[in-house]
Coordinates of C-alpha atoms and ligand atoms in Angstrom, one line a residue:
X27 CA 66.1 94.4 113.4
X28 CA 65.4 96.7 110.6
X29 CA 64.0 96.0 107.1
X30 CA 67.2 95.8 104.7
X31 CA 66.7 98.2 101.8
X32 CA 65.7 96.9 98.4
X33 CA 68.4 95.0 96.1
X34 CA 69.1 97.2 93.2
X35 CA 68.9 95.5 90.5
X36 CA 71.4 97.1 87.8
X37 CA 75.4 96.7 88.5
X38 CA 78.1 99.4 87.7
X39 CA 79.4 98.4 84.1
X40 CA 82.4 98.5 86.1
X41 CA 82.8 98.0 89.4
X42 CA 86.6 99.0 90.5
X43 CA 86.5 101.8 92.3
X44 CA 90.1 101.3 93.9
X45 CA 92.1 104.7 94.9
X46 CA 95.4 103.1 93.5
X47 CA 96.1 101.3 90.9
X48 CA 92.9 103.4 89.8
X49 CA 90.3 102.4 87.0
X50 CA 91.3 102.6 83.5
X51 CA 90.0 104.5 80.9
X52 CA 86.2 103.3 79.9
X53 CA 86.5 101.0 76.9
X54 CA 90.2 99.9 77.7
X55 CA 91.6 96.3 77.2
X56 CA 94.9 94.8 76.9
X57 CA 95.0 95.4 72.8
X58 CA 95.6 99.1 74.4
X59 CA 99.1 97.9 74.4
X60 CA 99.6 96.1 71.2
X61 CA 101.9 98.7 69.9
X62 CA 104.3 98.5 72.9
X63 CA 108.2 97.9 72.1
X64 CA 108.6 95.3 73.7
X65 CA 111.9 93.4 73.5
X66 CA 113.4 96.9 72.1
X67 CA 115.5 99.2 74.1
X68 CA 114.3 102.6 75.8
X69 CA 117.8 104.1 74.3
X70 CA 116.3 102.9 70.8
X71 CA 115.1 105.6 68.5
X72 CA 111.8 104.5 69.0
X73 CA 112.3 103.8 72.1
X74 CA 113.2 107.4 73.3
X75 CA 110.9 108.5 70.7
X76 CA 107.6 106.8 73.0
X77 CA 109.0 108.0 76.2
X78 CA 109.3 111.7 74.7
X79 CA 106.0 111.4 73.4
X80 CA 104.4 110.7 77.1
X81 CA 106.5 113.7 78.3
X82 CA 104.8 116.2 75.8
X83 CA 102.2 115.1 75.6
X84 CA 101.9 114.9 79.6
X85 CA 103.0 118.8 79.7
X86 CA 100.6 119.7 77.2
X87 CA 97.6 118.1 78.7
X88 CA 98.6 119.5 82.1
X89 CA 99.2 123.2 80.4
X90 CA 102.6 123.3 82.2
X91 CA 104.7 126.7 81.6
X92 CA 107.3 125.9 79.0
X93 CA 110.2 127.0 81.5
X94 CA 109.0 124.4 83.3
X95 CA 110.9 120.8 83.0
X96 CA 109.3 117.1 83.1
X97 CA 110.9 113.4 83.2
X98 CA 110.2 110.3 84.3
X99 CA 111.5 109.0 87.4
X100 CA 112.0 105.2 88.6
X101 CA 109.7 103.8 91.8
X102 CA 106.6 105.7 91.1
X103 CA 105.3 108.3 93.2
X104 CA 107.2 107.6 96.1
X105 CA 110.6 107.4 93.8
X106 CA 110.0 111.0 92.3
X107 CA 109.0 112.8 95.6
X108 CA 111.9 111.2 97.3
X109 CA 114.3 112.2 94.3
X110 CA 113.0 115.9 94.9
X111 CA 113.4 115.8 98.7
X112 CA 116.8 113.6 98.9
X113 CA 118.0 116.2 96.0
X114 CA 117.0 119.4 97.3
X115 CA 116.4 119.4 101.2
X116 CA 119.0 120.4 103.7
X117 CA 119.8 124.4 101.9
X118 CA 117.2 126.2 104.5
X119 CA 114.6 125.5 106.6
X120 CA 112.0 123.2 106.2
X121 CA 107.9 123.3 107.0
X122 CA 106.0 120.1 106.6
X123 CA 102.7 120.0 106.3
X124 CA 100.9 116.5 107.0
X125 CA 97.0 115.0 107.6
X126 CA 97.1 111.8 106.6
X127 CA 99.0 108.7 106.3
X128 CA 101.2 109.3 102.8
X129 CA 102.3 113.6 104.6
X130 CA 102.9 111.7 107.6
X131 CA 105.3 109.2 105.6
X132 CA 107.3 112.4 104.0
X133 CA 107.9 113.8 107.8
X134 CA 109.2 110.6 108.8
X135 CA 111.9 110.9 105.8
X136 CA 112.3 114.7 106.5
X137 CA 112.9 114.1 110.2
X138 CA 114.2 111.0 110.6
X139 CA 116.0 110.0 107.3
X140 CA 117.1 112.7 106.3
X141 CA 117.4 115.0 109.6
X142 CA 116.8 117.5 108.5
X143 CA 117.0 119.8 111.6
X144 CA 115.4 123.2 111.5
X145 CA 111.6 121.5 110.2
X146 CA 108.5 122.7 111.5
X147 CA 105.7 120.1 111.5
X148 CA 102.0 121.2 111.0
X149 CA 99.8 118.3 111.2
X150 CA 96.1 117.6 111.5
X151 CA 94.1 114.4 112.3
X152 CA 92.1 112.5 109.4
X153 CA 89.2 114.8 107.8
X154 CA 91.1 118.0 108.6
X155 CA 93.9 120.3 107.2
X156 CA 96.4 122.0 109.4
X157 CA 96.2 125.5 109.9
X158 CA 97.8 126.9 106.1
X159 CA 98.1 130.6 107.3
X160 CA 101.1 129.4 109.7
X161 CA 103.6 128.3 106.4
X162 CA 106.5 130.4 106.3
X163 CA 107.3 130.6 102.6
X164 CA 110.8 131.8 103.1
X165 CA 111.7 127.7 104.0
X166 CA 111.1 125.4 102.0
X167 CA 107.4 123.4 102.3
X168 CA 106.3 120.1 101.6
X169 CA 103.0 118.8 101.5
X170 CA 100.5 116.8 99.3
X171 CA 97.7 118.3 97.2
X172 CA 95.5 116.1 97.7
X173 CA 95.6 112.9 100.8
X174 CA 94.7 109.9 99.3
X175 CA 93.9 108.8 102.8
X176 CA 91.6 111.3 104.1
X177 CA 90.1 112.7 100.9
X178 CA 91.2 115.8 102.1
X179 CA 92.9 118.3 99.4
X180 CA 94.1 121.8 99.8
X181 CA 91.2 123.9 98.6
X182 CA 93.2 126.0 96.4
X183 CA 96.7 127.7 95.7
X184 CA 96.3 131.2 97.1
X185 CA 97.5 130.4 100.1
X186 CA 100.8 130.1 98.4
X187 CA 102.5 133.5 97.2
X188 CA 103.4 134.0 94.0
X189 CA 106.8 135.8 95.3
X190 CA 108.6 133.2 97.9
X191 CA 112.5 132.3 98.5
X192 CA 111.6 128.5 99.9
X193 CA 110.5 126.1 97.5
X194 CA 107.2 124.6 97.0
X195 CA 107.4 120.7 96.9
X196 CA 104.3 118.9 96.2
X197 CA 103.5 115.4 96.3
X198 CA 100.3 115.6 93.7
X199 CA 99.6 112.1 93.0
X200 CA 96.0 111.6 93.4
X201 CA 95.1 115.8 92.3
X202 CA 97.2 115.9 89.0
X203 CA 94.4 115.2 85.5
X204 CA 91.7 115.7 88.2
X205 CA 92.7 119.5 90.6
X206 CA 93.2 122.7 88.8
X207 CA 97.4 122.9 89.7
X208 CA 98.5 126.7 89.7
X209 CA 101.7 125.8 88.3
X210 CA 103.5 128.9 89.3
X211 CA 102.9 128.2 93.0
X212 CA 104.1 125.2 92.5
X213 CA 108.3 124.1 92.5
X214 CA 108.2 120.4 92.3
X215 CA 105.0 118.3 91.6
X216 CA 105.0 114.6 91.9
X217 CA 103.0 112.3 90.8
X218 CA 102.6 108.3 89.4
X219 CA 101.0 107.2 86.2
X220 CA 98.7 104.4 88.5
X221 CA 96.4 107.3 89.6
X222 CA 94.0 109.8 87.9
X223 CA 94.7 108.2 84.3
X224 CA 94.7 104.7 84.8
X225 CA 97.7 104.0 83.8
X226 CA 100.0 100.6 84.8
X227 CA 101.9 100.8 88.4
X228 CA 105.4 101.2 87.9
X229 CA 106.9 104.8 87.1
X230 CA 106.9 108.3 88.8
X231 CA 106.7 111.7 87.2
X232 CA 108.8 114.5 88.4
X233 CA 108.0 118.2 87.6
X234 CA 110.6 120.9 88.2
X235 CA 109.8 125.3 88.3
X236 CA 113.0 127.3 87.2
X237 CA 113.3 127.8 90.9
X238 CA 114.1 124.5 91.5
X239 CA 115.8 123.7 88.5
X240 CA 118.1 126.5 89.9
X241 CA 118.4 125.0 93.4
X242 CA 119.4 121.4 91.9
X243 CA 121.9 123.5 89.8
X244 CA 123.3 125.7 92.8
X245 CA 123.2 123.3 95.5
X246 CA 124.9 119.7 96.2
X247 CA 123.8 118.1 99.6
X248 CA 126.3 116.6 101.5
X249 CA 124.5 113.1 102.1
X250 CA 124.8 110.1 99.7
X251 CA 122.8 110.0 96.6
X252 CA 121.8 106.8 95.3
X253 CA 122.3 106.3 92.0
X254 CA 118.5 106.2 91.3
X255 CA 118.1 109.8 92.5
X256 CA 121.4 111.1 90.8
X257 CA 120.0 113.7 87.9
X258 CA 123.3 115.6 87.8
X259 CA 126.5 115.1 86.0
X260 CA 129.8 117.7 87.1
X261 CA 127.4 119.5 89.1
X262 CA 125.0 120.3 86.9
X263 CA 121.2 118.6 86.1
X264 CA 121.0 116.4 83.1
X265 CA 119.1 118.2 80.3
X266 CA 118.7 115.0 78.7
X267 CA 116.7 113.7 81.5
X268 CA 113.9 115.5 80.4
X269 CA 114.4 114.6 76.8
X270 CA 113.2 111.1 77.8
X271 CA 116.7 109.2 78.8
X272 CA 115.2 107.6 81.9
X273 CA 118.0 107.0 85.0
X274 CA 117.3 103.8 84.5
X275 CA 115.3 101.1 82.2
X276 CA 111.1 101.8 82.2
X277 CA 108.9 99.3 81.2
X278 CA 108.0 99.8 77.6
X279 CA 104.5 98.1 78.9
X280 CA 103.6 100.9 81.1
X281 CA 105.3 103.6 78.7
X282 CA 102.8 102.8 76.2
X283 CA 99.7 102.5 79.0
X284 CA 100.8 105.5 80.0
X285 CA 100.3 107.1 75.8
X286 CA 97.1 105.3 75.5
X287 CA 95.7 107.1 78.8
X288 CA 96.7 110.4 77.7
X289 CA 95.6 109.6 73.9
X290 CA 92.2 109.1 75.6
X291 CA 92.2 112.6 77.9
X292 CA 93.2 114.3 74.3
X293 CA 90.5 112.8 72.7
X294 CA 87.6 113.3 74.7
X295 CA 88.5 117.1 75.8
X296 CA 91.8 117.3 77.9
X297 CA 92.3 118.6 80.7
X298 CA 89.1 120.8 81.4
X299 CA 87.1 117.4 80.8
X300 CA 89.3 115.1 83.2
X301 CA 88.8 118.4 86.1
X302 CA 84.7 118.1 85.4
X303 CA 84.3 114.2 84.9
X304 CA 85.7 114.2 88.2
X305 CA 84.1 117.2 89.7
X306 CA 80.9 115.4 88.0
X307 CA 81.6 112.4 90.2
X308 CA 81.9 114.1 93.3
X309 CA 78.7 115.8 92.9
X310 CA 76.8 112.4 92.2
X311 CA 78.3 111.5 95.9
X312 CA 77.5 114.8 97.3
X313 CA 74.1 114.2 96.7
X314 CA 73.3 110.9 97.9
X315 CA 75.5 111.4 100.9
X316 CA 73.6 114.7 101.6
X317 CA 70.3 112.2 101.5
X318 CA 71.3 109.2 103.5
X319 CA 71.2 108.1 106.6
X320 CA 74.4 105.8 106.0
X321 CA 77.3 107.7 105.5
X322 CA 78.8 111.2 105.8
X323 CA 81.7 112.7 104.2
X324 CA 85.3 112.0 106.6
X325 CA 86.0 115.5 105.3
X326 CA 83.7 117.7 106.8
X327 CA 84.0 120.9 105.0
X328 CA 83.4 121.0 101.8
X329 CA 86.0 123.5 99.8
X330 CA 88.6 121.0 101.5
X331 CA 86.6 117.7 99.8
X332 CA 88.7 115.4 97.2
X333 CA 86.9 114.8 93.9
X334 CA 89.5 111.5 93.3
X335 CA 89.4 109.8 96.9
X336 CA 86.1 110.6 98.6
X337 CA 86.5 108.9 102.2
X338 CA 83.3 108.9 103.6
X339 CA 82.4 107.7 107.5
X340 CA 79.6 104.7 108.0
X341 CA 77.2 106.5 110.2
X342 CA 74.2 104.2 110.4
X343 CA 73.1 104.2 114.4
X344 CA 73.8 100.8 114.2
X345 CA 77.5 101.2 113.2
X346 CA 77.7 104.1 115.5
X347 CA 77.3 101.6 118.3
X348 CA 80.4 99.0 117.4
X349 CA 83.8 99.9 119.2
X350 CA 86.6 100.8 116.5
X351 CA 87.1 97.0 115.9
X352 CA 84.3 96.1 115.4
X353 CA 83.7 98.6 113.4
X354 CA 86.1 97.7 110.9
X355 CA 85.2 94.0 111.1
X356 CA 81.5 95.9 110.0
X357 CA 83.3 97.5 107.6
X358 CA 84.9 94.1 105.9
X359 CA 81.1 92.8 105.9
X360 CA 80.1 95.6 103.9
X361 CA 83.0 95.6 101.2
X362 CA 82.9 91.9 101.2
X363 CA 79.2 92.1 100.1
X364 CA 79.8 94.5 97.7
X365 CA 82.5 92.1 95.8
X366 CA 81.0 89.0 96.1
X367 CA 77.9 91.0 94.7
X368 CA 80.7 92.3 91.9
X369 CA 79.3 96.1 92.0
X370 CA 82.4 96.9 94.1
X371 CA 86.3 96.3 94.8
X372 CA 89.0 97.9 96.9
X373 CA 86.4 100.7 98.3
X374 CA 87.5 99.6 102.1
X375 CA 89.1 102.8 103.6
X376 CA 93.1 102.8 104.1
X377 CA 94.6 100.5 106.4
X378 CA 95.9 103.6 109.0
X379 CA 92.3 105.9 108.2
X380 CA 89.5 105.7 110.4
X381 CA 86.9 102.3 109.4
X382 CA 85.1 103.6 106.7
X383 CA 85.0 103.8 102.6
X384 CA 87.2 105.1 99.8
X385 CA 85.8 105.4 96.2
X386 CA 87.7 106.5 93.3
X387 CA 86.2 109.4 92.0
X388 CA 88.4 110.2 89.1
X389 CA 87.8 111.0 85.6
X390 CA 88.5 107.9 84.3
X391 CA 85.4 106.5 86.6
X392 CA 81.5 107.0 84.7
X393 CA 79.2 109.5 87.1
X394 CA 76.8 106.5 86.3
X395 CA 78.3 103.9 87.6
X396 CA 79.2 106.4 90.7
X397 CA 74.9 106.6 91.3
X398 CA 74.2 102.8 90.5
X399 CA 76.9 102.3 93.5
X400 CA 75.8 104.3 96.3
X401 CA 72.2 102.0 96.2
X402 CA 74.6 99.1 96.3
X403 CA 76.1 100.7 99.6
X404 CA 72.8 101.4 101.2
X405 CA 72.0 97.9 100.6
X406 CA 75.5 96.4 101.4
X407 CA 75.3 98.5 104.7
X408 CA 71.7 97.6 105.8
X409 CA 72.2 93.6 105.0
X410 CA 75.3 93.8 107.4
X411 CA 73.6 94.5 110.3
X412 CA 72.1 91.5 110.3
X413 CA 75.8 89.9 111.4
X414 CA 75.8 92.1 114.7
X415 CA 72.4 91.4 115.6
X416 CA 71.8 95.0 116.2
Ligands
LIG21 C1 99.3 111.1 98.3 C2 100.1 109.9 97.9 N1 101.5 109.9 98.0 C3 102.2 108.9 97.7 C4 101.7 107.7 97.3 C5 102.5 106.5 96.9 O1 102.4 106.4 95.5 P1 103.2 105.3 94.7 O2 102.6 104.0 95.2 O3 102.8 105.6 93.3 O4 104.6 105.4 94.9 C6 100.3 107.6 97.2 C7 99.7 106.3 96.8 O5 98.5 106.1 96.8 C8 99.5 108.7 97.5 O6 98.2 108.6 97.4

């Protein structure tokens, strides 16, 4: 039995580190939402008046075109990307691309909800992207930005061209306020205000090019709609949805969490600042992983590496001994020490990824309290070998 590395001494000032509902902003408590209208209506001049607000101020911090349209949908992420595929799926071909556990979840509603029958499938296991050069850009393709699951994110846009007839539909959930978007390579973008900003669990933001704003306008599937995915009215989209008149009632709550995280991105810098506190992050992980003997990134090249969920392996020789469950019973050990030591919650990896860890990375997380971890995992990892007597 080894000697278990040193204690540190110091804890993160704040030790959630969870990949969904994500960190808030440093310095935010509940007065954060003492100006919520509560008890008001979201049809209420004021009412519309805050949910406008979030929308322009959302496009502005993003640097979306202005031909490009924004609202807020119900359900949260999963709500807006299924509004965007339940809308617009079913007028051509469809390629899917999928490498983790939420892509694999949008085949299953491309191929088995909504059977949709002419869909190609390009998938890859966990740390790995599927072969990008094989997406035929005349179809329609779906896939997400970045995979929450895997920490695996597409390294770029250019793989996309900037002249295509398909549409791009992109589930961006854990890359939007943290990836640099090319928004004209992108159709649809989805994404919920529990990720990169910190914001309260509960809505979904859609994002629609002129493209697809067209194909919504020029094409009515023949399936049923429910009425939470209905954005037309005699055939046509509902300009007003993007004015801020919700399809149906938000919580005023998270409308005005969702101000006072983007209040915070204008203040300290916008977007350029959320893309380097996170990039900042990632690079305070790079270089501990690139010095211990504990872990290794599940992503093993590194243009492909999320800055928001950085999924890393446990790849202590001890560890590398255990069979898969006992591995993640190792795994349990090690998070379990790292809460009741309160330096770290949620950072187990994803139920359906390979045993390992997830830490939020994003901009709303301090690089310093990113460093103090890692000694807390070198620790956490070397006192739970004691439990497998290895
Ligand atoms: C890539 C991705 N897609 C979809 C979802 C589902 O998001 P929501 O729970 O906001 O609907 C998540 C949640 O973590 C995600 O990471």
């Amino acid at each position: 039995m080894s000697n278990i590395t040193k204690r540190p001494n110091v804890r993160p000032t704040m030790p959630n580190f969870s990949s969904g509902p994500c960190p808030k902003r440093p310095g935010w408590d509940v007065s954060a939402l003492n100006g919520a209208l509560t008890g008001r209506s979201h049809r209420s001049r004021l009412g519309r008046e805050k949910i406008e607000q979030v929308l322009s101020q959302s496009r502005k911090i993003l640097k979306l075109p202005a031909d490009y349209q924004i609202g807020i949908t119900p359900a949260s992420d999963t709500g807006a990307f299924e509004l965007a595929l339940w809308n617009l799926l079913g007028q051509r071909g469809v390629d899917v691309l999928a490498w983790e556990s939420f892509g694999k979840g949008w085949v299953v509603d491309i191929v088995d909800q909504l059977k949709i029958e002419d869909t190609n499938v390009f998938d890859a296991s966990y740390g790995e992207l599927p072969d990008l050069s094989q997406v035929n850009f005349d179809r329609d393709v779906i896939f997400t930005w970045n995979g929450t699951t895997s920490g695996v994110r597409v390294p770029d846009g250019d793989w996309i061209p900037l002249d295509r007839s398909g549409l791009t539909i992109c589930d961006a959930t854990s890359a939007v306020f943290a990836m640099d978007l090319p928004w004209e390579k992108l159709d649809v973008v989805t994404y919920s205000w529990q990720k990169a900003m910190g914001g309260e669990g509960q809505h979904g933001v859609v994002i629609f090019s002129p493209s697809a704003i067209k194909r919504l306008n020029s094409y009515t599937p023949s399936r049923p709609l429910p009425k939470i995915f209905r954005l037309k009215s005699k055939n046509k989209v509902n300009d007003s949805f993007f004015d801020g008149a919700t399809i149906n009632t938000p919580s005023m709550l998270c409308v005005e969490d969702a101000l006072d995280g983007l209040d915070w991105a204008e203040k300290i810098g916008g977007l350029d600042t959320l893309l380097s506190r996170s990039d900042s992050n990632l690079a305070v992980l790079s270089d501990w992983v690139s010095e211990s003997e504990n872990v290794e990134f599940l992503a093993r090249s590194r243009d492909i590496r999320s800055n928001t969920s950085v999924c890393l392996n446990i790849c202590a020789p001890w560890f590398l001994e255990l069979n898969v469950q006992d591995k993640a019973k190792a795994v349990k050990v090690i998070t379990n020490i790292l809460e009741e030591e309160e330096v770290a919650y949620d950072i187990e990896s994803y139920r359906e990824a390979p045993p390992g860890l997830r830490i939020w990375a994003g901009a709303t997380v301090e690089s310093e309290d990113i460093r103090i971890l890692t000694g807390w995992i070198d620790w956490a990892i070397s006192k739970a070998r004691n439990e497998f007597n290895l």
